[in-house]
Coordinates of C-alpha atoms and ligand atoms in Angstrom, one line a residue:
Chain A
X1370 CA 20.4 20.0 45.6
X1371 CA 21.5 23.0 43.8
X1372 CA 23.0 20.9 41.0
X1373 CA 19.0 19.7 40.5
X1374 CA 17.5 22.6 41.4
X1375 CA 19.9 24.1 38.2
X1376 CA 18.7 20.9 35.8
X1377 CA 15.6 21.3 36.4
X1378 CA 15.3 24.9 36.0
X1379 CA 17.2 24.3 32.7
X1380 CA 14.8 22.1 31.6
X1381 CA 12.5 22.8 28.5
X1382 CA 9.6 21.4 30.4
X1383 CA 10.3 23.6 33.2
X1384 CA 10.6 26.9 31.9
X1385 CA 8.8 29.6 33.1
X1386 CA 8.3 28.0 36.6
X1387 CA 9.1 30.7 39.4
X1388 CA 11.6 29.8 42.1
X1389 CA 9.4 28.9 44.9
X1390 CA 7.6 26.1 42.6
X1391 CA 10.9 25.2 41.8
X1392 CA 12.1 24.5 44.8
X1393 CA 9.0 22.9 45.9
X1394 CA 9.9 20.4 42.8
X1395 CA 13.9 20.1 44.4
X1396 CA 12.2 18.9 47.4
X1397 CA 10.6 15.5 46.0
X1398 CA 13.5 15.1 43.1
X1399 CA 16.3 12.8 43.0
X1400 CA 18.8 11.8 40.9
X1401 CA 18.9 8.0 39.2
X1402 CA 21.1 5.5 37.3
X1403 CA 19.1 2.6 35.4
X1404 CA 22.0 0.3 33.4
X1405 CA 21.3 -1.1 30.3
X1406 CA 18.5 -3.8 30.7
X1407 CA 16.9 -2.4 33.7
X1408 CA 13.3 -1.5 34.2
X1409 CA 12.5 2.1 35.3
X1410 CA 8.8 1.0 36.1
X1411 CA 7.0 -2.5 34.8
X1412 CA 3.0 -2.6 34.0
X1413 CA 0.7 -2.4 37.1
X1414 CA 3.0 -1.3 39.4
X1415 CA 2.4 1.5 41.6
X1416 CA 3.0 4.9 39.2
X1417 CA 5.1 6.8 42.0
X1418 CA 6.7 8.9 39.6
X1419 CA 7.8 10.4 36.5
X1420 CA 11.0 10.8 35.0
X1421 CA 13.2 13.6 33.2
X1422 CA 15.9 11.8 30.9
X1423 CA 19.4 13.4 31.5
X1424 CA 21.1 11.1 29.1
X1425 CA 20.4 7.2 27.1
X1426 CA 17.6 5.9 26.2
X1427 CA 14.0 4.0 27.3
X1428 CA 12.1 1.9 25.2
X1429 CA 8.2 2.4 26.5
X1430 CA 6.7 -1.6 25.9
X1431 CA 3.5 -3.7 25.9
X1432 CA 3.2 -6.9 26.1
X1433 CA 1.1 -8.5 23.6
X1434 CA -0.1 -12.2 24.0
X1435 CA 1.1 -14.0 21.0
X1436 CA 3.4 -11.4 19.8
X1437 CA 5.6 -10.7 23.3
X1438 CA 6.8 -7.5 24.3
X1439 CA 6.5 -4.6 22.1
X1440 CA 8.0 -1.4 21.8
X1441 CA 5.8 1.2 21.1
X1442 CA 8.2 4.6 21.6
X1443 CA 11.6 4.9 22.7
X1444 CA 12.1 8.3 24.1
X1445 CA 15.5 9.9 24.8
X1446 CA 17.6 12.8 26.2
X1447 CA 15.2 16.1 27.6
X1448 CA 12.1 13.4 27.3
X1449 CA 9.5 13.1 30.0
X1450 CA 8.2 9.5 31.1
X1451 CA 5.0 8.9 32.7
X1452 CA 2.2 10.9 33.8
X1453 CA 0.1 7.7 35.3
X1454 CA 1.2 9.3 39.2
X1455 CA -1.1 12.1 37.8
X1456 CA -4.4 10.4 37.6
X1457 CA -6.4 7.2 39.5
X1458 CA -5.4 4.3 40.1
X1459 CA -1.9 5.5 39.7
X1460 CA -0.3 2.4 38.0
X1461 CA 1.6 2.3 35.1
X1462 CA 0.3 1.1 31.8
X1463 CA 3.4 0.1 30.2
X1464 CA 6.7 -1.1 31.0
X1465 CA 9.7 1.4 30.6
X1466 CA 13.4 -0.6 30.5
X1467 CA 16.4 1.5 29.9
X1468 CA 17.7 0.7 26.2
X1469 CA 21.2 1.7 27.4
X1470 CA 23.1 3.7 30.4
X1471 CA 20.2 5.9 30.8
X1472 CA 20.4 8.8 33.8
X1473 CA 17.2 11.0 34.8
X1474 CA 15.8 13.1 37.1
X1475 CA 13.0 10.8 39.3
X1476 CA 10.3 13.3 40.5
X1477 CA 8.2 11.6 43.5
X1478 CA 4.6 11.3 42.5
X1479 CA 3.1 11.2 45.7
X1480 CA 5.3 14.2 47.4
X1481 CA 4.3 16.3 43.9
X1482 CA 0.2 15.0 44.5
X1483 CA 0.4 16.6 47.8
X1484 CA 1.8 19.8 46.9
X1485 CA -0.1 20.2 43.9
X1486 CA -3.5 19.6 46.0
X1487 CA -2.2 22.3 48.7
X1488 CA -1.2 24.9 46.1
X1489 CA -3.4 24.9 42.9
X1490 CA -0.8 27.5 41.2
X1491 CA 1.2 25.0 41.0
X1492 CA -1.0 22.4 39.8
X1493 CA -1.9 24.2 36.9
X1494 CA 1.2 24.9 36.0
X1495 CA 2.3 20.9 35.9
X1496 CA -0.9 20.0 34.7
X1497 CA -0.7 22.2 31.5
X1498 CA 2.9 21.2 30.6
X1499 CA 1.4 17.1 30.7
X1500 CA -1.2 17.8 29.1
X1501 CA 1.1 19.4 26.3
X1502 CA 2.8 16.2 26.3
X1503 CA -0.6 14.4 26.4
X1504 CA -1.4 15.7 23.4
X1505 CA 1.5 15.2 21.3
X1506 CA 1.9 11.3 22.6
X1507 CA -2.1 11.3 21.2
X1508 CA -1.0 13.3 17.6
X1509 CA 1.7 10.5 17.7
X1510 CA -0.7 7.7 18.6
X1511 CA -3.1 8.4 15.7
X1512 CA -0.4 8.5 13.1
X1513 CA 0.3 5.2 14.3
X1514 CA -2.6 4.0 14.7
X1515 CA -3.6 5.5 10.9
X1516 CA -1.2 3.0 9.7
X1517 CA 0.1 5.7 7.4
X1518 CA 2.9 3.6 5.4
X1519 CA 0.6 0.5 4.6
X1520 CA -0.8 1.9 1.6
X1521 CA 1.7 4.6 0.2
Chain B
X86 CA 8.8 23.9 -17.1
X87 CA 7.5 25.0 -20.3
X88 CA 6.3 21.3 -22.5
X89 CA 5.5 21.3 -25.6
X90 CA 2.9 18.4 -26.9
X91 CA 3.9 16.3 -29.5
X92 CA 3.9 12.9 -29.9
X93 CA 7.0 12.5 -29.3
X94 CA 6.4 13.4 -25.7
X95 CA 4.1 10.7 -25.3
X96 CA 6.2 7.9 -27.2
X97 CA 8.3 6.0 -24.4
X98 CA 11.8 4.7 -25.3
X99 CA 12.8 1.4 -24.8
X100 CA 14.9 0.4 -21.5
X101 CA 16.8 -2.7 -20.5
X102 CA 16.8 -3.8 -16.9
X103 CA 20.2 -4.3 -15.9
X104 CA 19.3 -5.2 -12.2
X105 CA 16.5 -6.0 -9.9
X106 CA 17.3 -5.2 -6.2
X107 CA 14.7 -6.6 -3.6
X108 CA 14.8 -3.9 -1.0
X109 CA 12.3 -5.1 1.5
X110 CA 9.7 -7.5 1.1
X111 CA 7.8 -5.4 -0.7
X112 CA 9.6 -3.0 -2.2
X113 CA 11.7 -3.6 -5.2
X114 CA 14.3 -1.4 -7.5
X115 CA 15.2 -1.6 -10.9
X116 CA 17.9 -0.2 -12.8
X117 CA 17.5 1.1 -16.2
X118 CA 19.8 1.5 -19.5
X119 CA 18.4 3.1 -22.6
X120 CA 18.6 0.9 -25.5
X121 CA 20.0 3.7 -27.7
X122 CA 22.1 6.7 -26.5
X123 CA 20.0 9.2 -28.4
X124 CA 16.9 8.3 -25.6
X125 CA 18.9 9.1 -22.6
X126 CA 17.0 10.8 -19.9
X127 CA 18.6 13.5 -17.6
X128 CA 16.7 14.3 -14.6
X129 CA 16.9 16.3 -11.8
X130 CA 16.5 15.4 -8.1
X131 CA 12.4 15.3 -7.1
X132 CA 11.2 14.2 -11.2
X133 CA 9.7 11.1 -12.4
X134 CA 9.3 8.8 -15.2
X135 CA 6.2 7.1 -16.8
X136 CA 7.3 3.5 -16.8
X137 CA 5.5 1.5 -19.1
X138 CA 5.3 -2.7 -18.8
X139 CA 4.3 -3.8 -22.1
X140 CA 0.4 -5.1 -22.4
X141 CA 0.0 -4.8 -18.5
X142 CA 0.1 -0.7 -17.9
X143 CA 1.5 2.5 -17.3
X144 CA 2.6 4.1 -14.0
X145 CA 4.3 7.6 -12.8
X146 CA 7.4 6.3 -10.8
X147 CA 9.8 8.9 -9.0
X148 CA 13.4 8.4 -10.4
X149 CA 15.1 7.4 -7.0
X150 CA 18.8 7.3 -8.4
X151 CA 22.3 9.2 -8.3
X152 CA 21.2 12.6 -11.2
X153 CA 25.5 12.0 -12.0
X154 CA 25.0 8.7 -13.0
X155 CA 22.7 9.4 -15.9
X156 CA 22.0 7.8 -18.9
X157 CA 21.4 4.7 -15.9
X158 CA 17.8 4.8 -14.5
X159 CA 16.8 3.8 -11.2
X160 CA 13.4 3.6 -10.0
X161 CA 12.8 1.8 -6.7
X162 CA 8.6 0.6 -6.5
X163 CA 6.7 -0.8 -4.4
X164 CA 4.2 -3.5 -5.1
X165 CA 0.3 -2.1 -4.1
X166 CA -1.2 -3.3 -7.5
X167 CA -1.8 -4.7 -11.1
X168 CA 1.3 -3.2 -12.6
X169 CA 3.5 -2.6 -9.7
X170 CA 3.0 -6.2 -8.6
X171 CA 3.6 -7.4 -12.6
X172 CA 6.4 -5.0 -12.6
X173 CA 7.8 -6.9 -9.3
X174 CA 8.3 -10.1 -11.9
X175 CA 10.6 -8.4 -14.2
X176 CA 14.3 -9.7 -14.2
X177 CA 17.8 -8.1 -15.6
X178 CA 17.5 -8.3 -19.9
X179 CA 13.6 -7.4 -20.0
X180 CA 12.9 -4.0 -21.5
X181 CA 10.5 -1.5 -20.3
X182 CA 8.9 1.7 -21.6
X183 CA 10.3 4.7 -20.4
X184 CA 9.0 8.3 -20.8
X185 CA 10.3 11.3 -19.0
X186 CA 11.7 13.0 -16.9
X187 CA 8.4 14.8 -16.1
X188 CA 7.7 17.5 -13.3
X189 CA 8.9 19.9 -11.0
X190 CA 12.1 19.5 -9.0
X191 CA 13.2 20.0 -5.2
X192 CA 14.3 23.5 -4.8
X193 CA 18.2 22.3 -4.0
X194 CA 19.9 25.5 -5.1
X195 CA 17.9 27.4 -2.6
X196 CA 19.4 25.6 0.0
X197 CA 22.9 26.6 -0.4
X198 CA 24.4 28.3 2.9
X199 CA 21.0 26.8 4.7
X200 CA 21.4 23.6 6.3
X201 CA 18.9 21.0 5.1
X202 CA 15.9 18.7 6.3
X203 CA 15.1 16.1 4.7
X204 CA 12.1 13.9 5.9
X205 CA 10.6 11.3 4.1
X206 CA 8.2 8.4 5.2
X207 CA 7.7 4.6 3.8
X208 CA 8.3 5.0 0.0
X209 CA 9.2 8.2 0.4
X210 CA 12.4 8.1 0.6
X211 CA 12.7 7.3 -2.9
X212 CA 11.9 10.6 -4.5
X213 CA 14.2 12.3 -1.7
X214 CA 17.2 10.1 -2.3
X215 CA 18.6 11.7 -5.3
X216 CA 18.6 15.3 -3.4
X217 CA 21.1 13.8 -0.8
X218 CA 23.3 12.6 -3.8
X219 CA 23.4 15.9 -5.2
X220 CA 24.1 17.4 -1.7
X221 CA 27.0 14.7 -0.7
X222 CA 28.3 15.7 -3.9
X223 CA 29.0 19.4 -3.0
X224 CA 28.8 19.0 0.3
X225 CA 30.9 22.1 1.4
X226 CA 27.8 24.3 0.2
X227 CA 25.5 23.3 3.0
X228 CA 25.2 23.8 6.1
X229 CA 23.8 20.9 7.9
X230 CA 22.3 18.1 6.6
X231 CA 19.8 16.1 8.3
X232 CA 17.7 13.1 7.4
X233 CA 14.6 11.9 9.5
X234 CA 13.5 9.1 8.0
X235 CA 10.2 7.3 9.3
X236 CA 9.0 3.4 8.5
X237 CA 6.7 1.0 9.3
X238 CA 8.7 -1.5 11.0
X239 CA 12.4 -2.5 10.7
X240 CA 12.3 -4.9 7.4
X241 CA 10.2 -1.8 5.9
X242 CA 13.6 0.8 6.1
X243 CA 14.0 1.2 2.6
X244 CA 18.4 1.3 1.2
X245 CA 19.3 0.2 4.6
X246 CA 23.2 -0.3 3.7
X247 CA 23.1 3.4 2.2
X248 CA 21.5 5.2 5.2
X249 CA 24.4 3.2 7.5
X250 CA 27.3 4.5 5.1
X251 CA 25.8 7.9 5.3
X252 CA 25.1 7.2 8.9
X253 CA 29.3 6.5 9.4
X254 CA 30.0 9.8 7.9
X255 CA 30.7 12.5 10.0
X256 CA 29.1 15.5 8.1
X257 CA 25.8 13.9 7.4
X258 CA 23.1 13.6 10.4
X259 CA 20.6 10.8 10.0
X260 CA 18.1 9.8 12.2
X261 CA 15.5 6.7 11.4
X262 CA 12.4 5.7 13.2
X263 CA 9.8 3.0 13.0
X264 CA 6.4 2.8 14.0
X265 CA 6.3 -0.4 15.2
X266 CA 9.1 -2.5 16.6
X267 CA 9.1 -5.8 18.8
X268 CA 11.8 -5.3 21.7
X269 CA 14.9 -6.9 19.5
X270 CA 15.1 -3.5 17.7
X271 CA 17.5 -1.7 19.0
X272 CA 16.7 1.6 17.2
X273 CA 14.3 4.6 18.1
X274 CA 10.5 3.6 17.4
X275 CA 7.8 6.3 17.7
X276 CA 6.6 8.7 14.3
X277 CA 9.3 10.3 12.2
X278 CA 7.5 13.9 13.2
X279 CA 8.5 13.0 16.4
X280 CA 12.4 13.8 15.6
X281 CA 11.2 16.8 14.5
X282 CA 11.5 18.4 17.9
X283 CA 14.5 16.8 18.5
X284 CA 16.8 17.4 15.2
X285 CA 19.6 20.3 15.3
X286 CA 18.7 22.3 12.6
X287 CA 18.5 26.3 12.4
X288 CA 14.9 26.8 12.5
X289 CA 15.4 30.6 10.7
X290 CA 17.6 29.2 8.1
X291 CA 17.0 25.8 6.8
X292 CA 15.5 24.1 3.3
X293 CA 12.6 21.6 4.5
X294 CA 11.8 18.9 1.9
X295 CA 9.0 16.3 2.4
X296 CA 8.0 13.4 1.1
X297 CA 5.6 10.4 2.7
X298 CA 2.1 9.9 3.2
X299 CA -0.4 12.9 2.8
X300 CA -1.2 12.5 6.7
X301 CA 2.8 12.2 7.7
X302 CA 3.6 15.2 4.9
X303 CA 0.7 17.4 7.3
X304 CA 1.9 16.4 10.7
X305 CA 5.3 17.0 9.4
X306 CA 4.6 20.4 8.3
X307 CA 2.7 21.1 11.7
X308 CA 5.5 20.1 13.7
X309 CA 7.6 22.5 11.5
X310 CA 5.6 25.3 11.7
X311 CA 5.8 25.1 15.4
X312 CA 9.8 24.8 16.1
X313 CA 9.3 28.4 13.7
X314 CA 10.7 27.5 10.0
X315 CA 8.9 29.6 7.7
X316 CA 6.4 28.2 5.6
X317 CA 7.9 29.4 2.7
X318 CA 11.0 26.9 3.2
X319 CA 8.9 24.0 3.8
X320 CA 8.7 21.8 0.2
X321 CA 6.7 18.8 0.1
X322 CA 5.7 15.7 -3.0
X323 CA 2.3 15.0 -3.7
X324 CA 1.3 12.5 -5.6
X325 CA -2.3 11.5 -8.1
X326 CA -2.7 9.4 -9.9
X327 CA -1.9 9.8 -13.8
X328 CA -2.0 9.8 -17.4
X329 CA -0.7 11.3 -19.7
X330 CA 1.7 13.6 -17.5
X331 CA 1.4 16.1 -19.7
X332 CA -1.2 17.9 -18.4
X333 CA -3.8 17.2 -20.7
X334 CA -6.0 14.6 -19.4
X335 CA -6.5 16.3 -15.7
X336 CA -6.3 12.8 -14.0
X337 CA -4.0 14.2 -11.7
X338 CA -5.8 17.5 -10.9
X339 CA -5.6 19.1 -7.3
X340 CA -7.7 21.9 -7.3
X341 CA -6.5 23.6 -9.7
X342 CA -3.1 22.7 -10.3
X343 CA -1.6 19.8 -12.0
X344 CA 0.2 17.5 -10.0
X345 CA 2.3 16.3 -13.1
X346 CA 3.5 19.2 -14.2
X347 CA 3.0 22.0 -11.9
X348 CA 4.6 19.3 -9.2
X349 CA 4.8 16.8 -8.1
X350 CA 6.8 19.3 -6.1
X351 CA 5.3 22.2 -4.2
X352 CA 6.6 24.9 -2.2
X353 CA 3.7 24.3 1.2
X354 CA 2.1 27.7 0.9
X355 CA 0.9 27.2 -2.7
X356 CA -0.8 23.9 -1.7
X357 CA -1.5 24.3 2.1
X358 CA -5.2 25.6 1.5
X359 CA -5.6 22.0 -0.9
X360 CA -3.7 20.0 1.7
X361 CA -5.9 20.6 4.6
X362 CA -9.0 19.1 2.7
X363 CA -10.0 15.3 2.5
X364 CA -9.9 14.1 -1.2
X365 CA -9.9 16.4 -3.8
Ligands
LIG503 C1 4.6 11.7 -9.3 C2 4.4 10.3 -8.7 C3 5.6 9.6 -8.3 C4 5.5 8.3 -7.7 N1 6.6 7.7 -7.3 C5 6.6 6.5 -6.9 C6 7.7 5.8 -6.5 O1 8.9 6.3 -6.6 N2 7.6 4.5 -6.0 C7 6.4 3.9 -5.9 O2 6.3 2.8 -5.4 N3 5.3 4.5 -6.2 C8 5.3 5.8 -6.7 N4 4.2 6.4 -7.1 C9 2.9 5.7 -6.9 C10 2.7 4.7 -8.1 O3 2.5 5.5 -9.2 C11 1.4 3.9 -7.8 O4 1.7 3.1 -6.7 C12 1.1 3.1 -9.0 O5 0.6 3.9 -10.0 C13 0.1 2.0 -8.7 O6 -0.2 1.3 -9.9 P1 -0.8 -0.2 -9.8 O7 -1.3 -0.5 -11.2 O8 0.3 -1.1 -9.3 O9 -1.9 -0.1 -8.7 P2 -3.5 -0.1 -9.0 O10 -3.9 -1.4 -9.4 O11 -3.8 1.1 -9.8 O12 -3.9 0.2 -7.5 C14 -3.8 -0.8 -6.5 C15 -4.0 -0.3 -5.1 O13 -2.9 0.7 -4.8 C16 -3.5 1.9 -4.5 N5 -2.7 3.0 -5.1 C17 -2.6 3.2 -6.4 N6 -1.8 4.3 -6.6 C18 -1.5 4.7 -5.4 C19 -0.7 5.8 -4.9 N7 -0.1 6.7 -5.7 N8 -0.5 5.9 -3.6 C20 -1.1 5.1 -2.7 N9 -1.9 4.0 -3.1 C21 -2.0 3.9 -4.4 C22 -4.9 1.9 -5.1 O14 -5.8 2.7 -4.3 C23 -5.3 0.5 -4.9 O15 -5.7 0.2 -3.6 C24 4.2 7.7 -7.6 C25 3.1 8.4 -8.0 C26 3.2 9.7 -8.5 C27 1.9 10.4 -8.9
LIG504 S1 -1.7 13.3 -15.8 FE1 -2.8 14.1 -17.4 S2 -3.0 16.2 -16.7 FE2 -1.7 15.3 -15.3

């Protein structure tokens, strides 16, 4: 416990937190291994969590009829994955399968919903650092979207 | 850099291809030999040429080769119209008009004892490839050297063999991205200003160069402004389109610089006002 309770206070996303919200977070983390191959979370399952990547390396995919599956981000060491355990009906949108040996911190959705809807401090606090992410994953998005390279 | 007008300037000399390299399936380089000594060109890294295809048209083209190797030419071009795609048919022997070098340079000496970020997008790369032969070259002058590199998709990463021999070396940190990728690419896909975050660089003193789209060169510069680089060590290439080169026609006017001879270079804070609007 003290080993996570030090990663996540560490952690870029984190920063700033004070104890007692971080050792509300302890409380519903847990450490994971995903090999190489292996699905973190597939599309339409239940979104029960969200995921700080320690080390490796996760390719975010949809599945396109016609085309198959597609990668559309690959996120890495210090990334977050997933805020779908955040909002209605809590199921993930996209499949996440480790690229490689990939190691992260698994925060519990569901423990984190309760918390958040008995202390609003603490709420705010995790809803304003994914909503940071939010918005850099939509900054992202457009560029891709915008097509940018087709006609340089 | 001071040009004086005379028609001379204008006149290109004549150029032999000596090889055509397909890059990707669009994308195509050519390498150049004057047909006399007396019209060799030396360039430096971030300057281009006027290439001219006989009875078709002529184009401003970003000399994409090794500044050491001079009096070869290489330009590497992709095919988005009438004289790019004509340009596409021409095969080792043909000659081509060549005029140049024209324009402003990236800011290389500035970046001794800095370490250095290069990020290009798509094409992009072209116009930035000659800076990282000139850095390899003297090496021991900088301090890191990183190259985040964006593309559309896998087949579209332009000098693929290059980037992996650079890639092997252990002084030289480069990082590629795609924006689209189906599941058998192994590599990272999301947008190049997304390794911005990520990349090991000394935010207080480093030498930015960008080159890519005009969205990608502004969501770069963002993202560089926020990790705290100055904006005054941020350099990015703009292109217009073009005449003469010369500045006399003002095809290539941006407000109220010249792109072909006060850039195609900039340092950010003299163009950031004329960046931020649509079409000018
Ligand atoms: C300083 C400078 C350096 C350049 N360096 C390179 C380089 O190294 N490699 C390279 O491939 N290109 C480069 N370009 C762009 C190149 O000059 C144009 O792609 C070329 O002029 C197009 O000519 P075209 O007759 O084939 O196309 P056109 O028939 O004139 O146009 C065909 C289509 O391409 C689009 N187009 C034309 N010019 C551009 C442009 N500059 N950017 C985006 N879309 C365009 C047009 O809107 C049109 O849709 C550079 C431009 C400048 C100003
Ligand atoms: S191209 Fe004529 S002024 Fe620049």
């Amino acid at each position: 416990m003290e080993n996570l309770e030090r990663l996540l206070a560490d952690h870029p996303f984190l920063a700033g937190l004070p104890k007692d919200h971080l050792e509300l977070l302890v409380g519903c983390a847990s450490n994971m291994k995903f090999n190489a191959k292996q699905y973190l979370f597939r599309e339409g399952e239940e979104a029960e969590k969200f995921f700080i990547i320690r080390s490796g390396k996760v390719a975010l995919e949809l599945y396109v009829p016609g085309e198959g599956a597609i990668t559309i981000q690959t996120l890495g060491e210090g990334e977050i994955i997933g805020w779908s355990w955040l909002f209605p009906p809590y199921r993930w949108r996209f499949d996440a399968q480790a690229m490689e040996q990939t190691l992260v911190i698994a925060l519990d959705g569901k423990c984190l919903r309760t918390k958040c809807e008995g202390d609003h401090h603490l709420g705010y606090q995790l809803l304003k650092r994914f909503t940071d992410i939010l918005e850099q994953r939509l900054q992202a998005m457009r560029m891709q979207l915008l097509d940018v390279y087709k006609n340089t | 850099m001071h040009v004086s007008i005379t028609s001379q300037t204008m006149l290109p000399h004549q150029y032999r291809v000596q090889r055509v390299r397909q890059e990707t399936p669009d994308t195509f380089t050519l390498e150049l030999h004057p047909m006399s000594e007396a019209s060799a060109i030396r360039f430096v890294p971030g300057q281009f040429n006027m290439l001219y295809l006989f009875g078709v048209g002529e184009i401003p083209i970003s000399i994409s080769g090794d500044p050491r190797k001079s009096p070869t030419l290489v330009h590497t071009t992709r095919a988005v119209g009438t004289v790019t795609k004509a340009m596409r048919g021409l095969r080792k022997g043909d000659i081509l008009g060549v005029r140049g070098p024209y324009g402003s340079h990236w800011p290389i000496a500035s970046g001794v004892g800095r370490d250095i970020v290069i990020i290009a997008g798509g094409i992009g790369l072209a116009p930035l490839r000659p800076t990282l032969y000139s850095i390899v070259a003297d090496r021991d002058k900088y301090g890191r050297v990183i190259l985040l590199y964006g593309s559309r998709t896998p087949i579209d990463i332009l000098y693929r063999r290059e980037l992996e021999s650079w890639r092997s070396r252990f002084d030289l940190e480069i990082y590629v991205t795609v924006d689209r990728a189906l599941k058998s690419w192994r590599g990272d896909v999301g947008v190049v200003t997304h390794l911005i975050s990520k990349a090991p660089f000394d935010k207080q003193n480093c030498l930015a160069m960008i080159c890519g789209p005009e969205v990608m060169m502004r969501f770069a510069v963002m993202e560089l402004l926020k990790r705290g680089v100055p904006d005054d060590r941020i350099y990015i290439s703009m292109e217009r389109n073009m005449k003469c080169a010369i500045g006399l026609c003002g095809h290539c006017q941006f407000g109220s610089l010249f792109v072909c001879k006060d850039g195609p270079v900039f340092p950010y804070p003299g163009v950031k006002d004329l960046l931020s609007k649509w079409e000018i």
